[in-house]
PDB file of C-alpha atoms in Angstrom:
ATOM      1  CA  VAL A   2      -9.741   8.670   3.407  1.00 42.00           C
ATOM      2  CA  ARG A   3     -11.790   8.461   6.590  1.00 48.00           C
ATOM      3  CA  VAL A   4      -8.746   7.678   8.714  1.00 54.00           C
ATOM      4  CA  PHE A   5      -6.917  10.687   7.339  1.00 58.00           C
ATOM      5  CA  SER A   6      -9.887  13.001   7.854  1.00 59.00           C
ATOM      6  CA  VAL A   7     -10.274  11.828  11.472  1.00 59.00           C
ATOM      7  CA  PHE A   8      -6.534  12.261  11.986  1.00 62.00           C
ATOM      8  CA  PHE A   9      -6.690  15.759  10.474  1.00 65.00           C
ATOM      9  CA  PHE A  10      -9.647  16.675  12.697  1.00 60.00           C
ATOM     10  CA  PHE A  11      -7.863  15.584  15.879  1.00 63.00           C
ATOM     11  CA  LYS A  12      -4.684  17.322  14.768  1.00 66.00           C
ATOM     12  CA  GLN A  13      -6.543  20.598  14.219  1.00 64.00           C
ATOM     13  CA  LYS A  14      -8.498  20.206  17.465  1.00 62.00           C
ATOM     14  CA  THR A  15      -5.294  19.619  19.399  1.00 63.00           C
ATOM     15  CA  ALA A  16      -3.620  22.620  17.762  1.00 66.00           C
ATOM     16  CA  TYR A  17      -6.579  24.806  18.758  1.00 62.00           C
ATOM     17  CA  GLU A  18      -6.569  23.504  22.338  1.00 60.00           C
ATOM     18  CA  ILE A  19      -2.848  24.158  22.648  1.00 60.00           C
ATOM     19  CA  TYR A  20      -3.384  27.672  21.335  1.00 61.00           C
ATOM     20  CA  GLN A  21      -6.185  28.313  23.849  1.00 58.00           C
ATOM     21  CA  CYS A  22      -4.335  26.696  26.752  1.00 59.00           C
ATOM     22  CA  ASP A  23      -3.782  28.491  30.043  1.00 55.00           C
ATOM     23  CA  TRP A  24      -0.007  28.080  30.363  1.00 54.00           C
ATOM     24  CA  SER A  25      -0.040  28.690  34.123  1.00 54.00           C
ATOM     25  CA  SER A  26      -1.983  25.480  34.807  1.00 55.00           C
ATOM     26  CA  ASP A  27      -0.950  21.857  34.515  1.00 52.00           C
ATOM     27  CA  VAL A  28      -3.725  21.107  32.014  1.00 50.00           C
ATOM     28  CA  CYS A  29      -1.445  21.972  29.095  1.00 53.00           C
ATOM     29  CA  SER A  30       0.767  18.971  29.632  1.00 50.00           C
ATOM     30  CA  SER A  31      -2.137  16.654  28.859  1.00 61.00           C
ATOM     31  CA  ASP A  32      -2.948  18.670  25.720  1.00 65.00           C
ATOM     32  CA  LEU A  33       0.687  18.515  24.660  1.00 70.00           C
ATOM     33  CA  THR A  34       0.686  14.797  25.356  1.00 67.00           C
ATOM     34  CA  VAL A  35      -2.340  14.371  23.096  1.00 71.00           C
ATOM     35  CA  ALA A  36      -0.501  16.356  20.427  1.00 75.00           C
ATOM     36  CA  ALA A  37       2.517  14.097  20.862  1.00 75.00           C
ATOM     37  CA  PHE A  38       0.413  10.974  20.454  1.00 74.00           C
ATOM     38  CA  LEU A  39      -1.186  12.334  17.298  1.00 75.00           C
ATOM     39  CA  THR A  40       2.245  13.205  15.934  1.00 78.00           C
ATOM     40  CA  ILE A  41       3.421   9.688  16.684  1.00 77.00           C
ATOM     41  CA  LEU A  42       0.393   8.275  14.905  1.00 76.00           C
ATOM     42  CA  GLY A  43       1.469  10.227  11.849  1.00 76.00           C
ATOM     43  CA  TYR A  44       5.086   9.024  12.015  1.00 77.00           C
ATOM     44  CA  SER A  45       4.121   5.407  12.528  1.00 78.00           C
ATOM     45  CA  LEU A  46       1.490   5.489   9.821  1.00 81.00           C
ATOM     46  CA  TYR A  47       3.913   7.079   7.358  1.00 83.00           C
ATOM     47  CA  ASP A  48       6.639   4.558   8.128  1.00 85.00           C
ATOM     48  CA  THR A  49       4.213   1.667   7.714  1.00 87.00           C
ATOM     49  CA  ILE A  50       2.949   3.087   4.418  1.00 88.00           C
ATOM     50  CA  VAL A  51       6.507   3.358   3.085  1.00 89.00           C
ATOM     51  CA  ILE A  52       7.202  -0.291   3.915  1.00 90.00           C
ATOM     52  CA  PHE A  53       3.861  -1.483   2.529  1.00 91.00           C
ATOM     53  CA  ASP A  54       4.487   0.525  -0.643  1.00 92.00           C
ATOM     54  CA  ARG A  55       7.817  -1.251  -1.056  1.00 93.00           C
ATOM     55  CA  VAL A  56       5.971  -4.553  -0.625  1.00 92.00           C
ATOM     56  CA  ARG A  57       3.501  -3.472  -3.318  1.00 92.00           C
ATOM     57  CA  GLU A  58       6.358  -2.577  -5.677  1.00 93.00           C
ATOM     58  CA  ASN A  59       7.995  -5.968  -5.161  1.00 92.00           C
ATOM     59  CA  THR A  60       4.794  -7.999  -5.520  1.00 89.00           C
ATOM     60  CA  PRO A  61       4.790  -8.339  -9.362  1.00 87.00           C
ATOM     61  CA  GLY A  62       8.063 -10.334  -9.281  1.00 76.00           C
ATOM     62  CA  LEU A  63       6.635 -12.912  -6.894  1.00 78.00           C
ATOM     63  CA  LYS A  64       6.900 -16.002  -9.096  1.00 78.00           C
ATOM     64  CA  LEU A  65      10.102 -17.422  -7.596  1.00 81.00           C
ATOM     65  CA  ARG A  66       9.657 -16.767  -3.869  1.00 87.00           C
ATOM     66  CA  THR A  67       7.011 -16.819  -1.172  1.00 87.00           C
ATOM     67  CA  TYR A  68       5.116 -13.763  -0.027  1.00 90.00           C
ATOM     68  CA  SER A  69       6.849 -13.761   3.366  1.00 91.00           C
ATOM     69  CA  ALA A  70      10.281 -13.854   1.693  1.00 91.00           C
ATOM     70  CA  MET A  71       9.253 -10.916  -0.476  1.00 92.00           C
ATOM     71  CA  VAL A  72       8.039  -8.977   2.591  1.00 93.00           C
ATOM     72  CA  ASN A  73      11.367  -9.735   4.280  1.00 93.00           C
ATOM     73  CA  ASP A  74      13.248  -8.375   1.250  1.00 92.00           C
ATOM     74  CA  SER A  75      11.017  -5.283   1.217  1.00 93.00           C
ATOM     75  CA  VAL A  76      11.702  -4.584   4.884  1.00 94.00           C
ATOM     76  CA  ASN A  77      15.438  -5.006   4.286  1.00 94.00           C
ATOM     77  CA  GLN A  78      15.270  -2.581   1.353  1.00 93.00           C
ATOM     78  CA  SER A  79      13.568   0.110   3.435  1.00 92.00           C
ATOM     79  CA  LEU A  80      15.354  -0.578   6.741  1.00 92.00           C
ATOM     80  CA  ARG A  81      18.059   2.055   6.323  1.00 93.00           C
ATOM     81  CA  ARG A  82      15.493   4.711   5.399  1.00 90.00           C
ATOM     82  CA  SER A  83      13.335   3.846   8.416  1.00 89.00           C
ATOM     83  CA  ILE A  84      16.276   3.958  10.807  1.00 90.00           C
ATOM     84  CA  ASN A  85      17.531   7.258   9.368  1.00 92.00           C
ATOM     85  CA  THR A  86      14.100   8.857   9.594  1.00 89.00           C
ATOM     86  CA  SER A  87      13.605   7.653  13.160  1.00 89.00           C
ATOM     87  CA  MET A  88      17.051   8.745  14.323  1.00 92.00           C
ATOM     88  CA  THR A  89      16.651  12.137  12.644  1.00 93.00           C
ATOM     89  CA  SER A  90      13.479  12.596  14.681  1.00 90.00           C
ATOM     90  CA  ILE A  91      14.755  11.025  17.920  1.00 92.00           C
ATOM     91  CA  ILE A  92      17.868  13.207  18.273  1.00 94.00           C
ATOM     92  CA  PRO A  93      15.964  16.529  18.552  1.00 93.00           C
ATOM     93  CA  VAL A  94      13.347  14.918  20.794  1.00 91.00           C
ATOM     94  CA  VAL A  95      16.064  13.720  23.189  1.00 93.00           C
ATOM     95  CA  SER A  96      17.492  17.234  23.256  1.00 93.00           C
ATOM     96  CA  LEU A  97      13.998  18.558  24.044  1.00 90.00           C
ATOM     97  CA  LEU A  98      13.713  16.003  26.822  1.00 90.00           C
ATOM     98  CA  VAL A  99      17.105  16.913  28.301  1.00 92.00           C
ATOM     99  CA  PHE A 100      17.146  20.687  27.751  1.00 91.00           C
ATOM    100  CA  GLY A 101      13.468  21.535  27.275  1.00 84.00           C
ATOM    101  CA  GLY A 102      12.527  22.100  30.874  1.00 83.00           C
ATOM    102  CA  GLU A 103       9.457  21.063  32.780  1.00 82.00           C
ATOM    103  CA  THR A 104       6.970  22.424  30.276  1.00 76.00           C
ATOM    104  CA  LEU A 105       8.100  20.198  27.417  1.00 81.00           C
ATOM    105  CA  SER A 106       9.076  17.090  29.377  1.00 81.00           C
ATOM    106  CA  ASP A 107       5.722  15.282  29.000  1.00 77.00           C
ATOM    107  CA  PHE A 108       5.556  16.166  25.324  1.00 80.00           C
ATOM    108  CA  ALA A 109       9.141  15.099  24.628  1.00 84.00           C
ATOM    109  CA  PHE A 110       8.810  11.864  26.600  1.00 84.00           C
ATOM    110  CA  ALA A 111       5.608  10.913  24.754  1.00 81.00           C
ATOM    111  CA  LEU A 112       7.301  11.691  21.443  1.00 84.00           C
ATOM    112  CA  LEU A 113      10.380   9.655  22.341  1.00 87.00           C
ATOM    113  CA  VAL A 114       8.433   6.591  23.424  1.00 84.00           C
ATOM    114  CA  GLY A 115       6.157   6.919  20.412  1.00 82.00           C
ATOM    115  CA  LEU A 116       8.964   7.304  17.895  1.00 86.00           C
ATOM    116  CA  VAL A 117      10.782   4.240  19.194  1.00 87.00           C
ATOM    117  CA  SER A 118       7.657   2.094  19.437  1.00 84.00           C
ATOM    118  CA  GLY A 119       6.319   3.369  16.095  1.00 83.00           C
ATOM    119  CA  ALA A 120       9.523   2.515  14.258  1.00 86.00           C
ATOM    120  CA  TYR A 121       9.626  -0.895  15.953  1.00 87.00           C
ATOM    121  CA  SER A 122       6.010  -1.694  15.185  1.00 85.00           C
ATOM    122  CA  SER A 123       6.278  -0.647  11.538  1.00 85.00           C
ATOM    123  CA  LEU A 124       9.266  -2.881  10.951  1.00 87.00           C
ATOM    124  CA  PHE A 125       8.720  -5.838  13.248  1.00 88.00           C
ATOM    125  CA  ILE A 126       4.973  -6.081  13.816  1.00 88.00           C
ATOM    126  CA  ALA A 127       3.072  -4.645  10.825  1.00 88.00           C
ATOM    127  CA  SER A 128       5.163  -6.374   8.164  1.00 91.00           C
ATOM    128  CA  PRO A 129       4.999  -9.903   9.643  1.00 91.00           C
ATOM    129  CA  VAL A 130       1.267  -9.495  10.262  1.00 91.00           C
ATOM    130  CA  LEU A 131       0.846  -8.529   6.602  1.00 91.00           C
ATOM    131  CA  ALA A 132       2.859 -11.562   5.488  1.00 92.00           C
ATOM    132  CA  ILE A 133       0.890 -13.955   7.706  1.00 92.00           C
ATOM    133  CA  TRP A 134      -2.399 -12.440   6.589  1.00 92.00           C
ATOM    134  CA  LYS A 135      -1.620 -12.531   2.868  1.00 91.00           C
ATOM    135  CA  GLU A 136      -0.243 -16.073   2.944  1.00 90.00           C
ATOM    136  CA  THR A 137      -3.658 -17.369   3.974  1.00 91.00           C
ATOM    137  CA  GLU A 138      -5.068 -16.267   0.592  1.00 90.00           C
ATOM    138  CA  PRO A 139      -5.504 -19.160  -1.871  1.00 90.00           C
ATOM    139  CA  LYS A 140      -3.259 -17.510  -4.470  1.00 88.00           C
ATOM    140  CA  TYR A 141      -0.271 -17.423  -2.110  1.00 87.00           C
ATOM    141  CA  VAL A 142      -1.019 -20.824  -0.557  1.00 88.00           C
ATOM    142  CA  GLY A 143      -0.805 -22.302  -4.064  1.00 89.00           C
ATOM    143  CA  LEU A 144       2.421 -20.411  -4.734  1.00 87.00           C
ATOM    144  CA  ARG A 145       3.973 -21.753  -1.528  1.00 86.00           C
ATOM    145  CA  LYS A 146       2.967 -25.341  -2.389  1.00 89.00           C
ATOM    146  CA  ARG A 147       4.323 -24.985  -5.923  1.00 88.00           C
ATOM    147  CA  LEU A 148       7.633 -23.620  -4.620  1.00 85.00           C
ATOM    148  CA  GLN A 149       7.904 -26.417  -2.041  1.00 84.00           C
ATOM    149  CA  LYS A 150       7.404 -29.038  -4.796  1.00 85.00           C
ATOM    150  CA  ALA A 151      10.070 -27.345  -6.920  1.00 81.00           C
ATOM    151  CA  ASP A 152      12.581 -27.472  -4.029  1.00 78.00           C
ATOM    152  CA  ARG A 153      12.302 -31.251  -3.701  1.00 70.00           C
TER     153      ARG A 153
END
């Protein structure tokens, strides 16, 4: 709840600063860049939550496989959705970058880099970190040992 309230505060603050910006100066590009970074935080957080929710849904059937195998299956199940969401967002941002002019170039570039890195980190960094972290818990260590004995 705290993370979301801080995110909402910065989002509103950035919206107000953009509204009050003097468009003849170069200060606006930094405000737009801050807005882009906050937008990226939202995209990345949402994408990570979707993947972690899929992991949560798959956790009850965890008796026949390890936690990391279940996380891998969860990522595979949500991979198409993550790619579609990212590409749907990247295509307009690239058009803003190409056709948007000088005013929107910083904003569009920050969005583009953030969308690509956010999608990458949700799929290939957050999920493996979750799997490594959870497999140190005694419950999942015991499950791994039991499954290794069953494979022999």
